[in-house]
Tab-separated table of C-alpha atoms and ligand atoms in Angstrom:
chain	number	residue	atom	x	y	z
A	500	MET	CA	0.030	0.048	-0.017
A	501	LYS	CA	1.180	3.370	-0.928
A	502	GLU	CA	1.997	5.479	2.289
A	503	VAL	CA	0.198	8.857	2.299
A	504	LEU	CA	2.401	11.898	2.834
A	505	ARG	CA	1.124	14.803	4.974
A	506	GLU	CA	0.633	18.158	3.279
A	507	GLU	CA	3.762	20.133	2.478
A	508	THR	CA	3.437	22.875	5.028
A	509	SER	CA	6.909	24.401	5.667
A	510	LYS	CA	9.520	25.914	3.222
A	511	TYR	CA	12.777	27.200	4.511
A	512	ASP	CA	15.665	28.822	2.721
A	513	PHE	CA	18.098	26.492	4.516
A	514	VAL	CA	17.637	23.187	6.216
A	515	ILE	CA	20.159	21.441	8.394
A	516	ILE	CA	19.647	17.767	9.138
A	517	GLY	CA	21.390	17.145	12.493
A	518	GLY	CA	21.551	19.330	15.451
A	519	GLY	CA	24.975	18.249	16.705
A	520	SER	CA	28.200	20.201	16.783
A	521	SER	CA	28.520	20.893	13.225
A	522	GLY	CA	24.803	21.528	12.448
A	523	MET	CA	24.371	23.967	15.255
A	524	ALA	CA	27.656	25.858	14.318
A	525	CYS	CA	26.513	26.091	10.754
A	526	ALA	CA	23.141	27.440	11.615
A	527	ILE	CA	24.684	30.293	13.851
A	528	MET	CA	27.438	31.115	11.386
A	529	LEU	CA	25.014	31.282	8.531
A	530	SER	CA	22.649	33.426	10.297
A	531	ASP	CA	25.409	35.936	11.128
A	532	LEU	CA	27.090	35.836	7.713
A	533	VAL	CA	23.895	36.594	5.987
A	534	LYS	CA	22.995	39.502	8.448
A	535	GLU	CA	26.289	40.952	7.462
A	536	LYS	CA	25.613	40.769	3.695
A	537	SER	CA	21.929	41.078	3.271
A	538	PRO	CA	19.155	43.202	4.759
A	539	THR	CA	16.614	40.358	4.307
A	540	PRO	CA	16.677	37.528	6.975
A	541	ILE	CA	16.561	34.087	5.827
A	542	SER	CA	14.803	31.159	7.428
A	543	ILE	CA	16.852	28.380	8.749
A	544	ALA	CA	15.556	25.166	10.208
A	545	ILE	CA	17.483	22.597	12.137
A	546	PHE	CA	16.072	18.917	12.334
A	547	GLU	CA	17.220	16.864	15.271
A	548	GLN	CA	16.043	13.414	16.055
A	549	ASN	CA	16.925	13.482	19.623
A	550	LYS	CA	14.788	15.519	22.285
A	551	ARG	CA	17.666	18.069	22.615
A	552	LEU	CA	20.384	19.456	20.519
A	553	GLY	CA	24.070	18.448	20.892
A	554	LYS	CA	23.790	15.204	23.012
A	555	LYS	CA	27.192	14.104	21.751
A	556	LEU	CA	28.766	17.401	22.382
A	557	LEU	CA	27.884	17.045	26.069
A	558	LEU	CA	29.947	13.866	26.360
A	559	THR	CA	33.025	15.339	24.809
A	560	GLY	CA	36.429	15.473	26.546
A	561	ASN	CA	35.012	13.441	29.543
A	562	GLY	CA	32.241	16.083	30.023
A	563	ARG	CA	34.731	18.920	29.604
A	564	CYS	CA	34.599	19.316	25.793
A	565	ASN	CA	38.017	19.701	24.245
A	566	LEU	CA	36.752	21.996	21.543
A	567	THR	CA	40.008	22.785	19.548
A	568	ASN	CA	43.857	22.729	19.969
A	569	ARG	CA	46.376	25.312	19.919
A	570	THR	CA	48.762	22.935	17.822
A	571	LEU	CA	46.163	22.668	15.122
A	572	SER	CA	47.753	21.787	11.586
A	573	PRO	CA	46.261	20.051	8.500
A	574	ASN	CA	48.495	16.948	9.127
A	575	ARG	CA	46.265	16.119	12.220
A	576	TYR	CA	43.558	15.038	9.710
A	577	HIS	CA	43.193	11.834	7.742
A	578	GLY	CA	40.876	10.372	5.202
A	579	HIS	CA	41.078	8.522	1.874
A	580	ASN	CA	41.243	11.749	-0.164
A	581	LYS	CA	44.373	13.267	1.383
A	582	GLY	CA	44.328	17.087	1.651
A	583	PHE	CA	40.519	17.460	1.342
A	584	SER	CA	40.368	19.115	4.886
A	585	ASP	CA	43.455	21.442	4.328
A	586	PHE	CA	41.402	24.497	3.106
A	587	ALA	CA	38.760	24.203	5.692
A	588	ILE	CA	41.223	24.113	8.410
A	589	GLU	CA	43.262	26.866	6.993
A	590	SER	CA	40.142	29.097	6.470
A	591	PHE	CA	38.688	28.542	9.919
A	592	ASP	CA	41.473	27.725	12.315
A	593	ASN	CA	41.665	27.387	16.144
A	594	LYS	CA	41.911	31.206	16.550
A	595	ALA	CA	38.661	31.657	14.444
A	596	THR	CA	37.114	28.988	16.627
A	597	LEU	CA	38.052	30.957	19.711
A	598	ARG	CA	36.587	34.190	18.022
A	599	PHE	CA	33.438	32.400	17.171
A	600	PHE	CA	32.838	30.977	20.749
A	601	SER	CA	33.858	34.324	22.175
A	602	SER	CA	31.193	36.008	20.088
A	603	ILE	CA	28.490	33.707	21.472
A	604	GLY	CA	29.672	34.433	25.092
A	605	LEU	CA	31.844	31.360	25.770
A	606	THR	CA	35.180	31.908	27.686
A	607	THR	CA	37.813	29.232	26.966
A	608	ILE	CA	41.243	28.138	28.526
A	609	ASP	CA	44.061	26.115	27.154
A	610	ASP	CA	45.854	23.398	29.141
A	611	GLU	CA	49.558	22.900	29.080
A	612	SER	CA	49.391	20.566	26.078
A	613	GLY	CA	47.497	23.161	23.876
A	614	LYS	CA	44.132	21.649	24.315
A	615	THR	CA	41.260	24.159	24.547
A	616	PHE	CA	38.288	23.794	26.988
A	617	PRO	CA	35.529	25.873	28.182
A	618	PHE	CA	36.745	28.097	31.213
A	619	SER	CA	34.012	26.331	33.328
A	620	MET	CA	35.503	22.932	32.423
A	621	HIS	CA	31.982	21.758	31.602
A	622	SER	CA	30.834	20.796	28.100
A	623	SER	CA	27.353	22.163	29.012
A	624	SER	CA	28.790	25.628	28.877
A	625	VAL	CA	29.602	25.153	25.300
A	626	LEU	CA	26.296	23.470	24.419
A	627	ASP	CA	24.314	26.153	26.244
A	628	SER	CA	26.090	29.024	24.571
A	629	MET	CA	25.201	27.525	21.173
A	630	ARG	CA	21.690	26.812	22.222
A	631	PHE	CA	21.177	30.405	23.385
A	632	ALA	CA	22.826	31.713	20.091
A	633	ILE	CA	20.382	29.642	18.183
A	634	GLU	CA	17.448	31.063	20.118
A	635	ASP	CA	18.750	34.640	19.798
A	636	ARG	CA	18.866	34.243	15.897
A	637	LEU	CA	15.364	32.845	15.832
A	638	ILE	CA	16.528	29.736	14.050
A	639	THR	CA	13.747	27.079	13.888
A	640	VAL	CA	14.664	23.663	15.836
A	641	PHE	CA	12.456	20.673	15.092
A	642	ALA	CA	13.481	18.540	18.020
A	643	GLU	CA	12.516	14.769	18.055
A	644	THR	CA	12.126	14.970	14.245
A	645	LYS	CA	14.004	12.368	12.112
A	646	ILE	CA	14.371	13.101	8.436
A	647	VAL	CA	14.039	9.737	6.673
A	648	SER	CA	13.919	10.908	3.151
A	649	LEU	CA	15.432	13.683	1.015
A	650	GLU	CA	14.537	14.128	-2.603
A	651	LYS	CA	15.805	16.694	-5.106
A	652	ARG	CA	13.089	18.224	-7.297
A	653	ALA	CA	12.917	20.904	-10.032
A	654	ASP	CA	11.848	23.363	-7.374
A	655	GLY	CA	14.261	22.438	-4.554
A	656	PHE	CA	14.615	19.688	-2.035
A	657	ARG	CA	11.686	17.807	-0.419
A	658	LEU	CA	12.424	16.292	2.893
A	659	VAL	CA	10.140	13.846	4.711
A	660	ASP	CA	10.332	13.066	8.556
A	661	SER	CA	9.368	9.950	10.279
A	662	THR	CA	5.725	10.956	10.939
A	663	ARG	CA	5.518	11.580	7.083
A	664	ARG	CA	5.364	15.257	7.390
A	665	CYS	CA	7.085	17.105	4.407
A	666	TYR	CA	9.263	20.234	4.252
A	667	ARG	CA	10.938	22.050	1.412
A	668	SER	CA	14.213	23.954	1.019
A	669	ASP	CA	16.513	25.143	-1.738
A	670	HIS	CA	19.670	24.287	0.349
A	671	VAL	CA	20.073	21.272	2.502
A	672	VAL	CA	23.181	20.297	4.712
A	673	ILE	CA	23.699	16.958	6.006
A	674	ALA	CA	25.296	17.303	9.392
A	675	CYS	CA	24.062	13.931	10.777
A	676	GLY	CA	27.462	12.731	12.131
A	677	GLY	CA	29.086	9.400	11.573
A	678	ALA	CA	28.331	5.959	13.189
A	679	ALA	CA	30.550	6.216	16.370
A	680	SER	CA	28.661	6.017	19.731
A	681	PRO	CA	25.312	5.454	17.977
A	682	PHE	CA	23.452	6.030	21.275
A	683	THR	CA	24.126	9.739	20.886
A	684	GLY	CA	21.854	9.902	17.787
A	685	SER	CA	24.643	9.835	15.106
A	686	ASP	CA	23.801	6.271	14.056
A	687	GLY	CA	25.061	6.238	10.476
A	688	ASN	CA	21.599	7.170	8.983
A	689	GLY	CA	23.064	10.247	7.352
A	690	TYR	CA	24.966	7.812	5.021
A	691	ASP	CA	21.712	6.443	3.701
A	692	LEU	CA	20.446	10.012	2.888
A	693	LEU	CA	23.731	10.714	1.057
A	694	ARG	CA	23.673	7.352	-0.626
A	695	LYS	CA	20.064	8.096	-1.967
A	696	ALA	CA	21.456	11.466	-3.284
A	697	GLY	CA	24.056	9.352	-5.365
A	698	HIS	CA	27.004	9.489	-2.971
A	699	ARG	CA	29.585	6.759	-2.309
A	700	ILE	CA	30.077	5.818	1.347
A	701	ILE	CA	33.512	4.510	2.391
A	702	SER	CA	32.747	1.744	5.069
A	703	PRO	CA	32.937	3.315	8.475
A	704	ILE	CA	35.323	1.800	11.064
A	705	PRO	CA	35.997	2.822	14.573
A	706	GLY	CA	38.461	5.551	15.408
A	707	ILE	CA	39.707	6.838	18.889
A	708	VAL	CA	38.778	3.532	20.578
A	709	GLN	CA	40.177	1.193	22.878
A	710	ILE	CA	42.421	-1.601	21.500
A	711	LYS	CA	41.878	-5.438	21.803
A	712	THR	CA	44.791	-7.558	22.367
A	713	GLU	CA	45.764	-11.181	23.460
A	714	THR	CA	44.375	-11.197	26.833
A	715	GLU	CA	46.706	-13.497	28.927
A	716	PHE	CA	48.934	-10.557	30.173
A	717	VAL	CA	46.330	-7.859	30.190
A	718	LYS	CA	43.862	-9.890	32.164
A	719	ALA	CA	46.466	-10.360	34.835
A	720	VAL	CA	46.961	-6.703	35.236
A	721	SER	CA	43.530	-5.521	34.470
A	722	GLY	CA	42.695	-2.189	36.094
A	723	VAL	CA	46.340	-1.190	36.542
A	724	LYS	CA	47.205	2.332	35.221
A	725	VAL	CA	50.807	3.236	34.362
A	726	TYR	CA	52.666	5.908	32.515
A	727	ALA	CA	54.286	4.369	29.502
A	728	LYS	CA	55.187	4.823	25.846
A	729	VAL	CA	53.240	2.666	23.502
A	730	HIS	CA	54.675	1.604	20.188
A	731	PHE	CA	52.507	0.092	17.472
A	732	PHE	CA	54.259	-2.205	15.081
A	733	HIS	CA	52.963	-3.842	11.964
A	734	ASP	CA	54.903	-6.096	9.659
A	735	GLY	CA	58.139	-5.320	11.720
A	736	SER	CA	57.890	-1.675	11.283
A	737	GLU	CA	56.843	0.970	13.755
A	738	ILE	CA	53.719	2.753	12.593
A	739	ARG	CA	53.189	5.187	15.453
A	740	SER	CA	54.152	5.643	19.118
A	741	GLU	CA	52.390	7.658	21.904
A	742	GLU	CA	53.097	8.317	25.574
A	743	GLY	CA	50.752	8.861	28.413
A	744	GLU	CA	48.671	7.118	30.975
A	745	LEU	CA	48.003	3.584	29.755
A	746	LEU	CA	45.104	1.459	31.263
A	747	PHE	CA	45.074	-2.423	31.239
A	748	THR	CA	41.646	-3.982	30.806
A	749	ASP	CA	40.250	-7.420	30.587
A	750	TYR	CA	39.986	-7.154	26.701
A	751	GLY	CA	43.254	-5.098	25.979
A	752	ILE	CA	44.494	-1.674	26.487
A	753	SER	CA	42.936	1.851	26.885
A	754	GLY	CA	43.905	5.399	27.893
A	755	PRO	CA	45.066	8.540	25.957
A	756	PRO	CA	48.073	7.058	24.213
A	757	VAL	CA	46.050	4.048	23.002
A	758	LEU	CA	43.152	6.128	21.752
A	759	GLN	CA	45.614	8.200	19.724
A	760	LEU	CA	47.083	5.171	18.132
A	761	SER	CA	43.818	3.301	17.496
A	762	GLY	CA	43.043	4.918	14.221
A	763	ASP	CA	46.319	3.541	12.727
A	764	VAL	CA	45.341	0.166	14.262
A	765	SER	CA	41.747	0.249	12.894
A	766	ARG	CA	43.072	1.235	9.318
A	767	ILE	CA	45.564	-1.450	9.173
A	768	LEU	CA	43.208	-4.159	10.419
A	769	SER	CA	40.381	-3.238	8.140
A	770	ARG	CA	42.744	-3.100	5.149
A	771	GLU	CA	44.255	-6.419	5.754
A	772	GLY	CA	41.070	-8.327	6.865
A	773	ASN	CA	42.434	-11.720	8.127
A	774	ILE	CA	45.959	-10.968	9.146
A	775	SER	CA	48.400	-13.798	8.775
A	776	ASP	CA	50.551	-14.818	11.635
A	777	ARG	CA	53.548	-13.303	9.904
A	778	THR	CA	52.043	-9.815	10.057
A	779	LEU	CA	50.230	-10.015	13.363
A	780	PRO	CA	50.214	-6.299	14.604
A	781	GLU	CA	51.535	-5.677	18.142
A	782	VAL	CA	52.118	-2.986	20.638
A	783	ARG	CA	55.501	-2.768	22.370
A	784	ILE	CA	55.089	-1.113	25.765
A	785	ASP	CA	57.879	0.967	27.261
A	786	PHE	CA	57.320	1.214	31.088
A	787	PHE	CA	60.338	3.568	31.449
A	788	PRO	CA	60.052	5.984	28.470
A	789	GLY	CA	62.482	8.373	30.171
A	790	GLN	CA	65.366	5.795	30.464
A	791	SER	CA	67.513	3.948	28.075
A	792	ALA	CA	67.542	0.071	28.383
A	793	GLU	CA	70.978	0.339	29.882
A	794	GLN	CA	69.808	2.706	32.550
A	795	VAL	CA	66.923	0.378	33.430
A	796	LEU	CA	69.370	-2.492	33.595
A	797	ASN	CA	71.712	-0.515	35.898
A	798	GLN	CA	68.741	0.428	38.099
A	799	LEU	CA	67.891	-3.289	38.532
A	800	LYS	CA	71.524	-4.183	39.236
A	801	VAL	CA	71.433	-1.604	42.094
A	802	ARG	CA	68.258	-3.099	43.528
A	803	ARG	CA	69.748	-6.619	43.412
A	804	ASN	CA	72.638	-5.218	45.404
A	805	ALA	CA	70.565	-3.334	47.744
A	806	PHE	CA	67.934	-6.055	48.628
A	807	PRO	CA	69.737	-9.469	48.109
A	808	ASN	CA	67.695	-11.140	50.829
A	809	ARG	CA	64.202	-10.249	49.655
A	810	ARG	CA	62.246	-12.893	47.897
A	811	ILE	CA	62.231	-12.566	44.062
A	812	GLU	CA	58.507	-12.057	43.829
A	813	GLN	CA	59.220	-8.879	45.779
A	814	PHE	CA	62.018	-7.650	43.524
A	815	LEU	CA	60.075	-4.938	41.574
A	816	VAL	CA	57.849	-3.926	44.387
A	817	GLY	CA	58.274	-0.228	44.970
A	818	LEU	CA	59.444	0.255	41.274
A	819	VAL	CA	56.306	-0.602	39.384
A	820	HIS	CA	52.672	-1.256	40.367
A	821	ASN	CA	52.612	-4.409	42.535
A	822	ARG	CA	50.358	-6.493	40.152
A	823	LEU	CA	52.495	-5.460	37.245
A	824	ALA	CA	55.599	-6.327	39.205
A	825	VAL	CA	54.329	-9.845	39.952
A	826	ARG	CA	53.282	-10.482	36.524
A	827	LEU	CA	56.624	-9.246	34.853
A	828	THR	CA	58.453	-11.217	37.352
A	829	LYS	CA	56.591	-14.389	36.709
A	830	GLU	CA	57.271	-13.953	32.948
A	831	THR	CA	60.912	-13.495	33.344
A	832	ILE	CA	62.209	-15.684	36.076
A	833	HIS	CA	61.669	-19.420	35.595
A	834	LYS	CA	62.660	-20.585	39.054
A	835	PRO	CA	60.819	-20.514	42.484
A	836	LEU	CA	59.997	-16.902	43.270
A	837	SER	CA	60.508	-17.656	46.939
A	838	LEU	CA	64.320	-17.765	46.316
A	839	PRO	CA	66.331	-14.628	47.401
A	840	VAL	CA	66.873	-11.775	44.977
A	841	SER	CA	70.687	-12.513	45.050
A	842	THR	CA	70.118	-15.679	42.929
A	843	ILE	CA	68.816	-13.548	39.811
A	844	SER	CA	71.422	-13.830	37.164
A	845	ASP	CA	72.673	-11.160	34.959
A	846	GLU	CA	70.989	-12.756	32.011
A	847	GLU	CA	67.707	-12.635	33.890
A	848	LEU	CA	68.177	-9.159	34.757
A	849	THR	CA	68.627	-8.180	31.151
A	850	GLY	CA	65.452	-10.215	30.490
A	851	PHE	CA	63.680	-8.052	32.981
A	852	SER	CA	64.883	-4.791	31.433
A	853	GLN	CA	63.939	-5.888	27.945
A	854	ASN	CA	60.491	-6.869	29.100
A	855	MET	CA	59.998	-3.541	30.909
A	856	LYS	CA	61.397	-1.386	27.866
A	857	GLN	CA	59.519	-3.562	25.171
A	858	LYS	CA	56.696	-5.505	26.556
A	859	ARG	CA	55.150	-7.097	23.365
A	860	ILE	CA	51.496	-7.805	23.134
A	861	ILE	CA	49.707	-9.002	20.036
A	862	VAL	CA	46.991	-6.795	18.870
A	863	THR	CA	43.729	-8.549	17.758
A	864	GLY	CA	41.536	-5.596	16.896
A	865	THR	CA	39.649	-2.651	18.378
A	866	MET	CA	36.555	-2.256	20.178
A	867	PRO	CA	33.556	-1.570	17.994
A	868	LEU	CA	31.947	1.725	16.664
A	869	GLN	CA	29.631	1.455	19.700
A	870	ASN	CA	32.577	2.357	21.818
A	871	ALA	CA	34.372	4.706	19.376
A	872	GLN	CA	34.634	8.378	19.856
A	873	ILE	CA	34.881	9.011	16.043
A	874	THR	CA	34.331	7.429	12.665
A	875	ILE	CA	37.113	6.702	10.182
A	876	GLY	CA	35.409	6.620	6.754
A	877	GLY	CA	32.209	8.093	5.563
A	878	ALA	CA	30.932	10.108	2.535
A	879	ASP	CA	33.657	9.996	-0.102
A	880	THR	CA	35.134	13.484	-0.278
A	881	ASN	CA	36.086	13.307	-3.864
A	882	GLU	CA	32.415	13.958	-4.538
A	883	PHE	CA	32.426	17.277	-2.479
A	884	ASP	CA	33.947	20.634	-3.267
A	885	PRO	CA	36.783	21.182	-0.583
A	886	ASN	CA	36.219	24.976	-0.791
A	887	THR	CA	32.553	24.955	-0.093
A	888	MET	CA	31.606	21.299	1.151
A	889	GLN	CA	28.874	21.388	-1.587
A	890	SER	CA	28.056	18.141	-3.361
A	891	ARG	CA	29.519	17.773	-6.863
A	892	ILE	CA	26.890	15.245	-7.617
A	893	CYS	CA	23.610	17.109	-6.272
A	894	PRO	CA	23.911	20.969	-6.404
A	895	GLY	CA	22.411	22.562	-3.365
A	896	LEU	CA	23.231	19.759	-1.040
A	897	TYR	CA	26.126	20.187	1.418
A	898	ALA	CA	27.658	18.064	4.123
A	899	CYS	CA	29.791	18.931	7.129
A	900	GLY	CA	31.377	17.349	10.298
A	901	GLU	CA	31.834	13.655	10.876
A	902	VAL	CA	29.564	12.412	8.172
A	903	LEU	CA	32.332	13.108	5.558
A	904	ASP	CA	35.448	10.892	5.344
A	905	VAL	CA	37.698	13.041	7.404
A	906	ASP	CA	39.025	12.060	10.861
A	907	GLY	CA	41.042	13.950	13.205
A	908	ASP	CA	43.514	12.931	15.818
A	909	CYS	CA	42.418	12.948	19.518
A	910	GLY	CA	42.844	16.437	21.076
A	911	GLY	CA	39.989	18.638	19.906
A	912	TYR	CA	40.692	18.143	16.197
A	913	ASN	CA	37.327	16.406	15.408
A	914	LEU	CA	35.317	19.293	16.787
A	915	GLN	CA	37.529	21.747	14.968
A	916	TRP	CA	36.682	19.795	11.838
A	917	ALA	CA	32.978	20.230	12.773
A	918	TRP	CA	33.460	24.045	13.099
A	919	SER	CA	35.656	24.527	10.067
A	920	SER	CA	33.595	22.412	7.656
A	921	ALA	CA	30.383	24.179	8.917
A	922	PHE	CA	32.028	27.540	8.276
A	923	LEU	CA	32.711	26.799	4.611
A	924	VAL	CA	29.129	25.687	4.205
A	925	ALA	CA	27.809	28.877	5.842
A	926	THR	CA	30.094	31.119	3.862
A	927	ASP	CA	29.045	29.656	0.543
A	928	ILE	CA	25.324	29.868	1.222
A	929	ALA	CA	25.684	33.356	2.554
A	930	LYS	CA	27.445	34.313	-0.771
A	931	ARG	CA	24.663	32.804	-2.894
A	932	VAL	CA	22.095	34.463	-0.787
A	933	SER	CA	23.560	37.989	-1.361
A	934	LYS	CA	24.374	37.132	-5.031
A	935	ASN	CA	20.509	36.252	-5.591
A	936	GLU	CA	19.557	39.438	-3.891
A	937	SER	CA	21.760	41.611	-6.038
A	938	SER	CA	20.451	40.045	-9.160
A	939	GLU	CA	16.949	40.373	-7.995
A	940	ARG	CA	17.678	44.075	-7.412
A	941	GLU	CA	19.237	44.298	-10.783
A	942	GLU	CA	16.183	42.816	-12.526
A	943	LYS	CA	13.871	45.245	-10.672
A	944	ARG	CA	15.999	48.140	-11.775
A	945	LYS	CA	15.574	46.983	-15.443
B	1011	FAD	C1	32.587	10.156	24.126
B	1011	FAD	C2	33.016	11.106	23.139
B	1011	FAD	C3	33.996	12.114	23.417
B	1011	FAD	C4	34.482	12.999	22.483
B	1011	FAD	N1	35.335	13.901	22.879
B	1011	FAD	C5	35.815	14.794	21.818
B	1011	FAD	C6	36.660	15.915	22.311
B	1011	FAD	O1	36.845	16.194	23.391
B	1011	FAD	N2	37.077	16.634	21.241
B	1011	FAD	C7	36.873	16.514	19.960
B	1011	FAD	O2	37.310	17.298	19.017
B	1011	FAD	N3	35.910	15.585	19.654
B	1011	FAD	C8	35.455	14.732	20.453
B	1011	FAD	N4	34.575	13.711	20.098
B	1011	FAD	C9	34.182	13.671	18.632
B	1011	FAD	C10	33.081	14.676	18.366
B	1011	FAD	O3	32.037	14.737	19.327
B	1011	FAD	C11	32.506	14.534	16.986
B	1011	FAD	O4	33.522	14.396	15.932
B	1011	FAD	C12	31.585	15.746	16.660
B	1011	FAD	O5	30.536	15.775	17.586
B	1011	FAD	C13	30.999	15.412	15.250
B	1011	FAD	O6	30.050	16.450	15.033
B	1011	FAD	P1	28.854	16.171	13.813
B	1011	FAD	O7	27.978	17.552	14.018
B	1011	FAD	O8	29.416	15.821	12.597
B	1011	FAD	O9	27.998	15.108	14.486
B	1011	FAD	P2	27.182	14.936	15.921
B	1011	FAD	O10	27.714	15.908	16.964
B	1011	FAD	O11	27.202	13.448	16.158
B	1011	FAD	O12	25.807	15.348	15.552
B	1011	FAD	C14	24.946	14.672	14.632
B	1011	FAD	C15	23.484	14.903	15.023
B	1011	FAD	O13	22.601	14.511	13.944
B	1011	FAD	C16	21.429	13.885	14.459
B	1011	FAD	N5	20.853	13.208	13.362
B	1011	FAD	C17	21.451	12.050	12.765
B	1011	FAD	N6	20.662	11.714	11.820
B	1011	FAD	C18	19.418	12.375	11.760
B	1011	FAD	C19	18.309	12.557	10.935
B	1011	FAD	N7	18.050	11.691	9.932
B	1011	FAD	N8	17.358	13.539	11.303
B	1011	FAD	C20	17.579	14.362	12.242
B	1011	FAD	N9	18.687	14.262	13.086
B	1011	FAD	C21	19.674	13.317	12.792
B	1011	FAD	C22	22.017	13.044	15.623
B	1011	FAD	O14	20.951	12.733	16.529
B	1011	FAD	C23	23.065	14.072	16.174
B	1011	FAD	O15	22.597	14.784	17.209
B	1011	FAD	C24	34.003	12.909	21.035
B	1011	FAD	C25	33.021	11.868	20.828
B	1011	FAD	C26	32.579	10.963	21.712
B	1011	FAD	C27	31.480	10.012	21.377
């Protein structure tokens, strides 16, 4: 039976599907840019399937929202179409982000590593500033309204929501997010809208996510946090290394250095499918990143001399976390651990130092998109203009934020991408609006 559509009631100059980070930013920027260029206000509508705008934004940065980074540079961004994000990041950089947020009343602060947060250290300050800015600009928000279909017709776009209500607009932006942490609303359905408009979607895989490993070692030390440097190796070559607080879990490893590496792990594993034994990727953990292997060995020799009568099982106690000490000792010493420390040979000490400088653990995968902070993959950016974010396939259709195949490193770079890409969309639409008005005025003069 053919479904009956409800009457076409509303027409907007500009419609944004998705009231997350990039959608909200785009609406505010567009309203301001149009005001600068044209005396006639335009009607903007945001459609958000959740009850409220910005659900994911509230979760960012552990509830503190790391909204950009002082060390922003184009090489922080990845995707199949290399360089696609450069123009956006250069046109609207971290300083522009600070100006934008300051203009809507948000005060920010940087930490020592360059990450920018709201001064309140609460993501709700960022969201509320954006929500009030949307209200001030009289932007229409359709909450709890999911757009399920988008169709280009001769007279513009026709959108249909899940209650079969229709809307019309000349310009539509897909700001639906990717497929990471789908419980926040960005559940990958933006890809379907783009697919129907003729776009190619590069299979989404998890980014900024925990890494799964062989579990024997990690289970034994699950819950232990250590400062360490994590080196990711594949096919015998080092792909990337990151330093910071590492957390062992029942399934593998987590913590900031792991999240930062995880994009490379995800990409390699998805490229290789079933990895053969020869190429099994691994992490090598350095528990003493500030010391050379020789320095660590010397430290162990000093300990052996200082505590010759302690039992071997107590040898590392006081140097590393107790559970880690016990596990590393069991792995290295193959004799009764009740024997005195003085019986540890030089060879065994070398084994200890090697294990503590390069503890090798086989990587088996990453946690799924459900647990991921971002999506790698998405709408193929070859099909979008990097200067405007407009579709090359469907004129009038734009995309911004994570729905596009651009992913940033951990550290505020993904939100920066949301702001920068939104800015290009808003700038292009504002130009079109003022151009249309000038030609209309020209027509009238004739
Ligand atoms: C736990 C967590 C922590 C993070 N921390 C940081 C951080 O500190 N710094 C950083 O830079 N990045 C962080 N990120 C990543 C960042 O939040 C995202 O990259 C960013 O929010 C993407 O913005 P977006 O507008 O593309 O998508 P989203 O913010 O996900 O918004 C998309 C919106 O579209 C709505 N939507 C989808 N489909 C439809 C539809 N058909 N109709 C109507 N509405 C629809 C969704 O409900 C959603 O609200 C974090 C992510 C997570 C999950």
